[in-house]
Amino acid sequence: MTEQADTPVDPVVLTTERLILRPPQACDLEALFEACQDEEIQRWTVVPSPYRFEDAEYFVNDLAANGWRTGEALIWCVLERGSGALVGTQAITLTPGRTGSGEVGWWAAKEHRGRGFTVEAARAVARYGLTELGLRRLEWQAYVGNDGSRAVADRVGYRFEGTLRSYAEQRGVFHDSWVASLLATDLD
């Protein structure tokens, strides 16, 4: 459907056996704020550090809302079906000039790690991106050493492609990054 940024995408809700993935809403602000206090999320992602409540408001009201409106960044809050608890986030970012390609990203709230939720959500997002959006390639990147994120990518079926030296900037510091990809033919 959308192979390039600047094409609006109607917000989409994805469901799995245990999860609901939906665009961030105002009711998620407190949970997002609390989750992003975790130093591991701040260590391995580009969320601001320290993370303020205003950062959660920006994430919901600007970044996510505008991402869906423009089609440049499709961002979901991942919620546990039974409890409604925030499990984490997932995203597909479409980059102008990279037709048919999207970059995925995710984080998991500390208390929900190790339960397979991030893998389950990442599979749903990958299937959506490669089938419904018609993307030809999804790309995952993480700073070298982020073994948790790499384990998720491996379990989803992303194929490791290498290490990009001094590639990703986080708060003024460049990090080596792992990169892997997933194509529609890789879906199980």
XYZ file of N, CA and C in Angstrom:
564
model
N 0.820 -1.180 0.000
C 0.000 0.000 0.000
C 0.869 1.251 0.000
N 1.542 1.544 1.079
C 2.407 2.719 1.115
C 3.855 2.260 0.986
N 4.501 2.695 -0.054
C 5.901 2.327 -0.228
C 6.821 3.489 0.040
N 6.259 4.640 0.356
C 7.112 5.779 0.660
C 6.462 6.632 1.724
N 7.277 7.429 2.381
C 6.761 8.323 3.408
C 5.887 9.389 2.757
N 5.172 10.142 3.567
C 4.252 11.189 3.147
C 2.978 10.638 2.524
N 2.684 9.374 2.736
C 1.422 8.791 2.340
C 0.688 8.449 3.621
N -0.411 9.153 3.916
C -1.116 8.879 5.180
C -1.520 7.414 5.300
N -1.468 6.929 6.522
C -1.882 5.563 6.819
C -2.924 5.659 7.925
N -4.091 5.079 7.692
C -5.092 5.060 8.756
C -4.543 4.246 9.914
N -4.660 4.759 11.137
C -4.176 3.999 12.294
C -4.775 2.592 12.307
N -3.924 1.623 12.596
C -4.289 0.218 12.535
C -4.088 -0.418 13.901
N -5.041 -1.263 14.286
C -4.920 -2.073 15.496
C -4.593 -3.492 15.058
N -3.547 -4.058 15.647
C -3.158 -5.444 15.378
C -3.424 -6.253 16.635
N -3.836 -7.490 16.460
C -4.066 -8.357 17.612
C -3.331 -9.669 17.419
N -2.890 -10.221 18.542
C -2.266 -11.538 18.558
C -2.980 -12.342 19.637
N -2.501 -13.524 19.891
C -3.121 -14.368 20.908
C -3.169 -13.681 22.274
N -2.090 -12.985 22.646
C -2.011 -12.404 23.984
C -1.966 -10.882 24.020
N -1.912 -10.241 22.845
C -1.610 -8.818 22.796
C -2.555 -8.024 21.897
N -2.648 -6.746 22.203
C -3.296 -5.764 21.338
C -2.251 -4.687 21.063
N -2.054 -4.389 19.795
C -1.138 -3.330 19.384
C -2.002 -2.221 18.794
N -1.925 -1.036 19.384
C -2.724 0.081 18.888
C -1.903 1.355 18.992
N -2.272 2.361 18.186
C -1.544 3.625 18.279
C -1.599 4.189 19.700
N -0.535 4.842 20.137
C -0.503 5.434 21.480
C -1.633 6.441 21.682
N -2.148 6.470 22.904
C -3.244 7.369 23.265
C -2.885 8.087 24.570
N -3.663 9.111 24.865
C -3.429 9.884 26.090
C -3.470 8.999 27.330
N -4.297 7.963 27.329
C -4.390 7.079 28.496
C -3.112 6.270 28.717
N -2.175 6.298 27.769
C -0.910 5.558 27.890
C 0.208 6.400 28.499
N -0.031 7.682 28.690
C 1.045 8.590 29.096
C 1.760 8.151 30.370
N 1.009 7.852 31.407
C 1.631 7.490 32.689
C 2.444 6.202 32.546
N 1.889 5.205 31.866
C 2.603 3.923 31.698
C 3.865 4.107 30.853
N 3.792 4.920 29.809
C 4.976 5.192 28.989
C 6.045 5.903 29.812
N 5.621 6.898 30.570
C 6.549 7.632 31.423
C 7.245 6.688 32.404
N 6.473 5.843 33.066
C 7.041 4.905 34.049
C 7.992 3.913 33.381
N 7.582 3.337 32.268
C 8.423 2.339 31.588
C 9.754 2.944 31.148
N 9.710 4.177 30.659
C 10.924 4.795 30.122
C 11.859 5.344 31.195
N 11.516 5.130 32.464
C 12.455 5.438 33.542
C 13.531 4.359 33.629
N 13.263 3.205 33.021
C 14.186 2.071 33.048
C 15.493 2.431 32.345
N 16.594 2.270 33.039
C 17.887 2.633 32.453
C 18.252 1.766 31.261
N 17.720 0.554 31.161
C 18.019 -0.292 29.994
C 17.340 0.262 28.742
N 16.112 0.763 28.861
C 15.449 1.388 27.711
C 16.240 2.628 27.306
N 16.655 3.422 28.267
C 17.431 4.620 27.951
C 18.800 4.260 27.372
N 19.371 3.161 27.816
C 20.691 2.743 27.333
C 20.662 2.308 25.874
N 19.626 1.559 25.485
C 19.609 0.912 24.181
C 18.743 1.593 23.132
N 18.036 2.677 23.499
C 17.173 3.357 22.532
C 17.519 4.836 22.495
N 16.772 5.570 21.692
C 16.998 7.010 21.585
C 16.004 7.804 22.425
N 15.282 7.172 23.348
C 14.397 7.949 24.214
C 15.260 8.930 25.003
N 14.715 10.097 25.302
C 15.495 11.069 26.079
C 15.911 10.520 27.438
N 17.051 11.012 27.906
C 17.541 10.620 29.221
C 18.096 11.865 29.906
N 17.512 12.288 31.000
C 16.411 11.651 31.716
C 15.104 11.784 30.930
N 14.189 10.873 31.197
C 12.896 10.843 30.513
C 11.869 11.556 31.381
N 11.303 12.642 30.842
C 10.333 13.450 31.574
C 8.913 13.141 31.093
N 7.935 13.535 31.859
C 6.541 13.320 31.459
C 6.257 14.023 30.133
N 6.877 15.177 29.930
C 6.705 15.911 28.676
C 7.199 15.096 27.483
N 8.181 14.228 27.705
C 8.670 13.365 26.626
C 7.612 12.344 26.229
N 6.899 11.815 27.209
C 5.798 10.893 26.911
C 4.698 11.628 26.142
N 4.403 12.851 26.546
C 3.386 13.643 25.837
C 3.807 13.895 24.389
N 5.074 14.234 24.178
C 5.575 14.434 22.818
C 5.457 13.132 22.001
N 5.832 12.023 22.618
C 5.769 10.725 21.935
C 4.343 10.437 21.455
N 3.356 10.613 22.323
C 1.967 10.298 21.982
C 1.368 11.349 21.053
N 1.460 12.624 21.433
C 0.723 13.683 20.750
C 1.374 14.190 19.473
N 2.681 14.048 19.371
C 3.379 14.551 18.189
C 3.983 13.433 17.354
N 4.954 12.731 17.918
C 5.688 11.721 17.154
C 4.761 10.646 16.584
N 3.985 10.005 17.442
C 3.105 8.926 16.973
C 1.960 9.464 16.123
N 1.292 10.516 16.590
C 0.143 11.049 15.844
C 0.570 11.526 14.456
N 1.673 12.277 14.385
C 2.151 12.755 13.085
C 2.714 11.628 12.234
N 3.291 10.622 12.884
C 3.809 9.476 12.136
C 2.723 8.759 11.355
N 1.582 8.545 11.999
C 0.457 7.915 11.297
C -0.125 8.858 10.245
N -0.215 10.139 10.588
C -0.806 11.115 9.666
C -0.004 11.213 8.374
N 1.319 11.189 8.477
C 2.171 11.311 7.294
C 2.536 9.963 6.680
N 2.367 8.895 7.454
C 2.786 7.580 6.984
C 4.268 7.335 7.154
N 4.979 8.222 7.853
C 6.429 8.091 8.017
C 6.836 7.186 9.167
N 6.001 7.119 10.214
C 6.341 6.311 11.387
C 5.062 5.728 11.970
N 4.928 4.428 11.861
C 3.748 3.732 12.371
C 4.135 3.154 13.727
N 3.571 3.727 14.779
C 3.977 3.403 16.142
C 2.802 2.803 16.893
N 3.087 1.710 17.589
C 2.064 1.030 18.387
C 2.494 0.933 19.842
N 1.536 1.071 20.739
C 1.708 0.626 22.114
C 1.281 -0.832 22.129
N 2.035 -1.660 22.805
C 1.727 -3.084 22.914
C 1.136 -3.308 24.299
N -0.089 -3.830 24.315
C -0.816 -4.030 25.566
C -1.145 -5.507 25.752
N -1.041 -5.977 26.983
C -1.446 -7.343 27.299
C -2.969 -7.403 27.238
N -3.510 -8.390 26.523
C -4.957 -8.487 26.327
C -5.746 -8.512 27.627
N -5.400 -9.362 28.541
C -6.188 -9.520 29.756
C -6.133 -8.326 30.676
N -4.940 -7.840 30.958
C -4.778 -6.789 31.957
C -4.795 -5.381 31.368
N -4.501 -5.252 30.084
C -4.371 -3.934 29.465
C -3.060 -3.257 29.802
N -2.159 -3.963 30.478
C -0.869 -3.396 30.883
C -0.010 -3.100 29.651
N 0.722 -1.985 29.718
C 1.659 -1.646 28.654
C 2.839 -2.606 28.714
N 3.039 -3.346 27.645
C 4.118 -4.321 27.537
C 5.336 -3.685 26.883
N 5.097 -2.752 25.958
C 6.187 -2.115 25.236
C 5.665 -1.330 24.062
N 6.557 -1.069 23.118
C 6.180 -0.389 21.885
C 6.807 -1.115 20.703
N 6.233 -0.866 19.542
C 6.736 -1.373 18.267
C 6.579 -0.254 17.250
N 7.414 -0.234 16.230
C 7.304 0.796 15.196
C 7.877 0.309 13.878
N 7.342 0.874 12.806
C 7.929 0.777 11.465
C 8.120 2.209 11.004
N 9.354 2.550 10.646
C 9.653 3.882 10.125
C 9.994 3.756 8.652
N 9.322 4.547 7.836
C 9.571 4.553 6.399
C 10.439 5.762 6.079
N 11.516 5.518 5.373
C 12.482 6.571 5.087
C 12.351 7.029 3.645
N 12.179 8.333 3.430
C 12.141 8.825 2.046
C 13.392 8.388 1.281
N 13.201 7.987 0.052
C 14.315 7.556 -0.780
C 14.645 6.078 -0.650
N 13.965 5.378 0.264
C 14.207 3.935 0.433
C 12.900 3.198 0.138
N 12.430 3.315 -1.082
C 11.145 2.771 -1.492
C 11.028 1.291 -1.153
N 9.910 0.948 -0.522
C 9.625 -0.447 -0.206
C 10.345 -0.987 1.003
N 11.019 -0.115 1.745
C 11.805 -0.546 2.889
C 11.359 0.201 4.138
N 11.352 -0.489 5.252
C 11.019 0.138 6.525
C 11.951 -0.357 7.609
N 12.191 0.500 8.598
C 13.030 0.110 9.728
C 12.137 -0.142 10.934
N 12.345 -1.270 11.596
C 11.550 -1.615 12.769
C 12.309 -1.270 14.041
N 11.548 -1.074 15.091
C 12.143 -0.842 16.395
C 11.166 -1.261 17.473
N 11.699 -1.592 18.635
C 10.851 -2.006 19.740
C 11.574 -1.824 21.049
N 10.797 -1.750 22.116
C 11.325 -1.887 23.472
C 10.253 -2.562 24.306
N 10.698 -3.172 25.388
C 9.790 -3.883 26.298
C 9.945 -3.326 27.700
N 8.818 -3.152 28.359
C 8.842 -2.719 29.757
C 9.512 -3.801 30.594
N 10.295 -3.366 31.560
C 11.130 -4.274 32.356
C 10.345 -5.470 32.904
N 9.186 -5.222 33.467
C 8.424 -6.296 34.114
C 7.790 -7.274 33.126
N 7.878 -6.983 31.826
C 7.280 -7.880 30.827
C 8.319 -8.567 29.946
N 9.594 -8.389 30.245
C 10.643 -9.036 29.449
C 10.719 -10.520 29.778
N 11.152 -11.281 28.792
C 11.375 -12.707 28.998
C 10.120 -13.546 28.921
N 9.017 -12.974 28.469
C 7.755 -13.713 28.380
C 7.314 -13.942 26.934
N 8.139 -13.531 25.980
C 7.827 -13.732 24.569
C 6.903 -12.690 23.973
N 6.532 -11.678 24.737
C 5.616 -10.658 24.234
C 6.223 -9.856 23.082
N 7.500 -9.497 23.194
C 8.114 -8.670 22.160
C 8.241 -9.452 20.856
N 8.564 -10.722 20.946
C 8.630 -11.562 19.744
C 7.248 -11.657 19.096
N 6.232 -11.904 19.904
C 4.858 -12.017 19.395
C 4.430 -10.722 18.699
N 4.713 -9.594 19.319
C 4.350 -8.302 18.737
C 5.169 -8.013 17.479
N 6.461 -8.307 17.514
C 7.327 -8.039 16.354
C 6.914 -8.888 15.153
N 6.454 -10.101 15.388
C 5.954 -10.935 14.279
C 4.708 -10.312 13.658
N 3.814 -9.803 14.498
C 2.592 -9.174 13.982
C 2.925 -7.931 13.163
N 3.852 -7.132 13.650
C 4.250 -5.915 12.944
C 4.946 -6.279 11.628
N 5.800 -7.281 11.650
C 6.498 -7.703 10.430
C 5.490 -8.195 9.383
N 4.553 -9.005 9.808
C 3.541 -9.514 8.878
C 2.739 -8.355 8.288
N 2.357 -7.414 9.124
C 1.612 -6.245 8.650
C 2.447 -5.451 7.635
N 3.697 -5.173 7.959
C 4.542 -4.383 7.071
C 4.795 -5.049 5.729
N 5.049 -6.353 5.771
C 5.414 -7.064 4.540
C 4.209 -7.508 3.718
N 3.049 -7.599 4.340
C 1.863 -8.018 3.572
C 0.909 -6.851 3.345
N 0.406 -6.259 4.401
C -0.585 -5.187 4.259
C 0.006 -3.915 3.649
N 1.187 -3.519 4.097
C 1.825 -2.326 3.534
C 2.527 -2.626 2.220
N 2.793 -3.894 1.962
C 3.462 -4.274 0.727
C 4.936 -3.913 0.674
N 5.565 -3.775 1.846
C 6.993 -3.492 1.851
C 7.758 -4.722 1.370
N 8.894 -4.513 0.755
C 9.707 -5.639 0.288
C 10.752 -6.041 1.309
N 11.088 -5.088 2.236
C 12.177 -5.331 3.180
C 11.912 -4.585 4.481
N 12.109 -5.286 5.586
C 12.136 -4.659 6.892
C 13.558 -4.780 7.421
N 14.026 -3.716 8.026
C 15.385 -3.702 8.535
C 15.356 -3.452 10.040
N 16.127 -4.244 10.772
C 16.291 -4.081 12.212
C 17.717 -3.645 12.460
N 17.879 -2.667 13.360
C 19.204 -2.249 13.786
C 19.211 -2.122 15.300
N 20.329 -2.423 15.895
C 20.494 -2.232 17.341
C 21.964 -1.988 17.617
N 22.223 -1.229 18.671
C 23.609 -1.014 19.060
C 24.246 -2.355 19.405
N 25.492 -2.535 19.007
C 26.220 -3.750 19.336
C 26.198 -3.927 20.855
N 25.831 -5.118 21.293
C 25.724 -5.419 22.714
C 24.295 -5.532 23.200
N 23.322 -5.071 22.404
C 21.926 -5.170 22.798
C 21.427 -6.581 22.475
N 21.868 -7.521 23.292
C 21.590 -8.937 23.045
C 20.108 -9.269 23.134
N 19.356 -8.571 23.975
C 17.926 -8.826 24.085
C 17.201 -8.520 22.789
N 17.492 -7.375 22.192
C 16.862 -7.013 20.934
C 17.289 -7.955 19.814
N 18.563 -8.337 19.836
C 19.036 -9.265 18.805
C 18.351 -10.624 18.932
N 18.111 -11.080 20.156
C 17.415 -12.354 20.355
C 15.999 -12.293 19.788
N 15.333 -11.154 19.971
C 13.989 -10.990 19.402
C 14.069 -11.058 17.884
N 14.981 -10.291 17.290
C 15.124 -10.289 15.834
C 15.398 -11.703 15.310
N 16.271 -12.435 15.985
C 16.578 -13.811 15.576
C 15.326 -14.687 15.617
N 14.564 -14.604 16.702
C 13.374 -15.441 16.862
C 12.277 -15.100 15.860
N 12.218 -13.831 15.437
C 11.231 -13.424 14.439
C 11.647 -13.913 13.046
N 12.940 -14.114 12.822
C 13.416 -14.595 11.530
C 14.251 -13.600 10.756
N 14.606 -12.482 11.376
C 15.491 -11.524 10.708
C 16.836 -12.182 10.446
N 17.390 -11.914 9.278
C 18.689 -12.470 8.907
C 19.774 -11.436 9.150
N 20.752 -11.823 9.955
C 21.854 -10.942 10.314
C 22.665 -10.619 9.069
N 22.963 -9.329 8.868
C 23.702 -8.902 7.687
C 25.059 -8.302 8.015
N 25.277 -7.938 9.270
C 26.594 -7.423 9.597
C 26.579 -6.356 10.676
N 27.731 -5.757 10.850
C 27.928 -4.691 11.824
C 28.312 -3.427 11.077
N 27.589 -2.362 11.361
C 27.876 -1.060 10.772
C 28.687 -0.265 11.790
N 29.910 0.079 11.433
C 30.801 0.751 12.379
C 30.446 2.222 12.518
N 30.449 2.707 13.766
C 30.188 4.110 14.086
C 28.978 4.630 13.312
N 27.870 3.919 13.421
C 26.717 4.157 12.553
C 25.590 4.951 13.197
N 25.147 4.539 14.351
C 23.934 5.106 14.941
C 24.264 6.098 16.042
N 23.653 7.281 15.960
C 23.895 8.310 16.957
C 22.857 8.239 18.067
N 23.341 8.340 19.274
C 22.480 8.390 20.461
C 23.038 9.469 21.377
N 22.278 10.547 21.514
C 22.667 11.648 22.398
C 24.107 12.122 22.156
N 24.471 12.278 20.881
C 25.775 12.827 20.535
C 26.912 11.824 20.456
N 26.644 10.561 20.722
C 27.670 9.517 20.664
C 27.298 8.532 19.554
N 28.279 8.172 18.734
C 28.031 7.200 17.668
C 28.395 5.804 18.146
N 27.530 4.853 17.804
C 27.704 3.459 18.227
C 27.801 2.561 16.995
N 28.561 1.469 17.141
C 28.496 0.409 16.146
C 27.113 -0.226 16.259
N 26.564 -0.634 15.119
C 25.217 -1.211 15.114
C 25.178 -2.508 14.338
N 24.401 -3.438 14.869
C 24.078 -4.645 14.124
C 22.931 -4.318 13.180
N 22.894 -5.009 12.058
C 21.791 -4.840 11.116
C 21.362 -6.220 10.618
N 20.050 -6.366 10.467
C 19.461 -7.601 9.943
C 18.239 -7.221 9.136
N 17.795 -8.111 8.274
C 16.619 -7.811 7.470
C 15.667 -8.993 7.437
N 14.433 -8.668 7.075
C 13.377 -9.664 6.914
C 12.633 -9.330 5.637
N 12.477 -10.319 4.785
C 11.721 -10.166 3.538
C 10.436 -10.979 3.651
N 9.480 -10.694 2.791
C 8.224 -11.438 2.824
C 8.458 -12.939 2.682
N 9.464 -13.327 1.913
C 9.765 -14.747 1.729
C 10.318 -15.389 2.973
N 10.733 -14.576 3.963
C 11.263 -15.108 5.216
C 10.182 -15.403 6.245
N 8.971 -14.888 6.032
C 7.897 -15.104 6.999
C 7.585 -16.587 7.098
N 7.380 -17.064 8.358
C 7.062 -18.492 8.507
C 5.576 -18.712 8.441
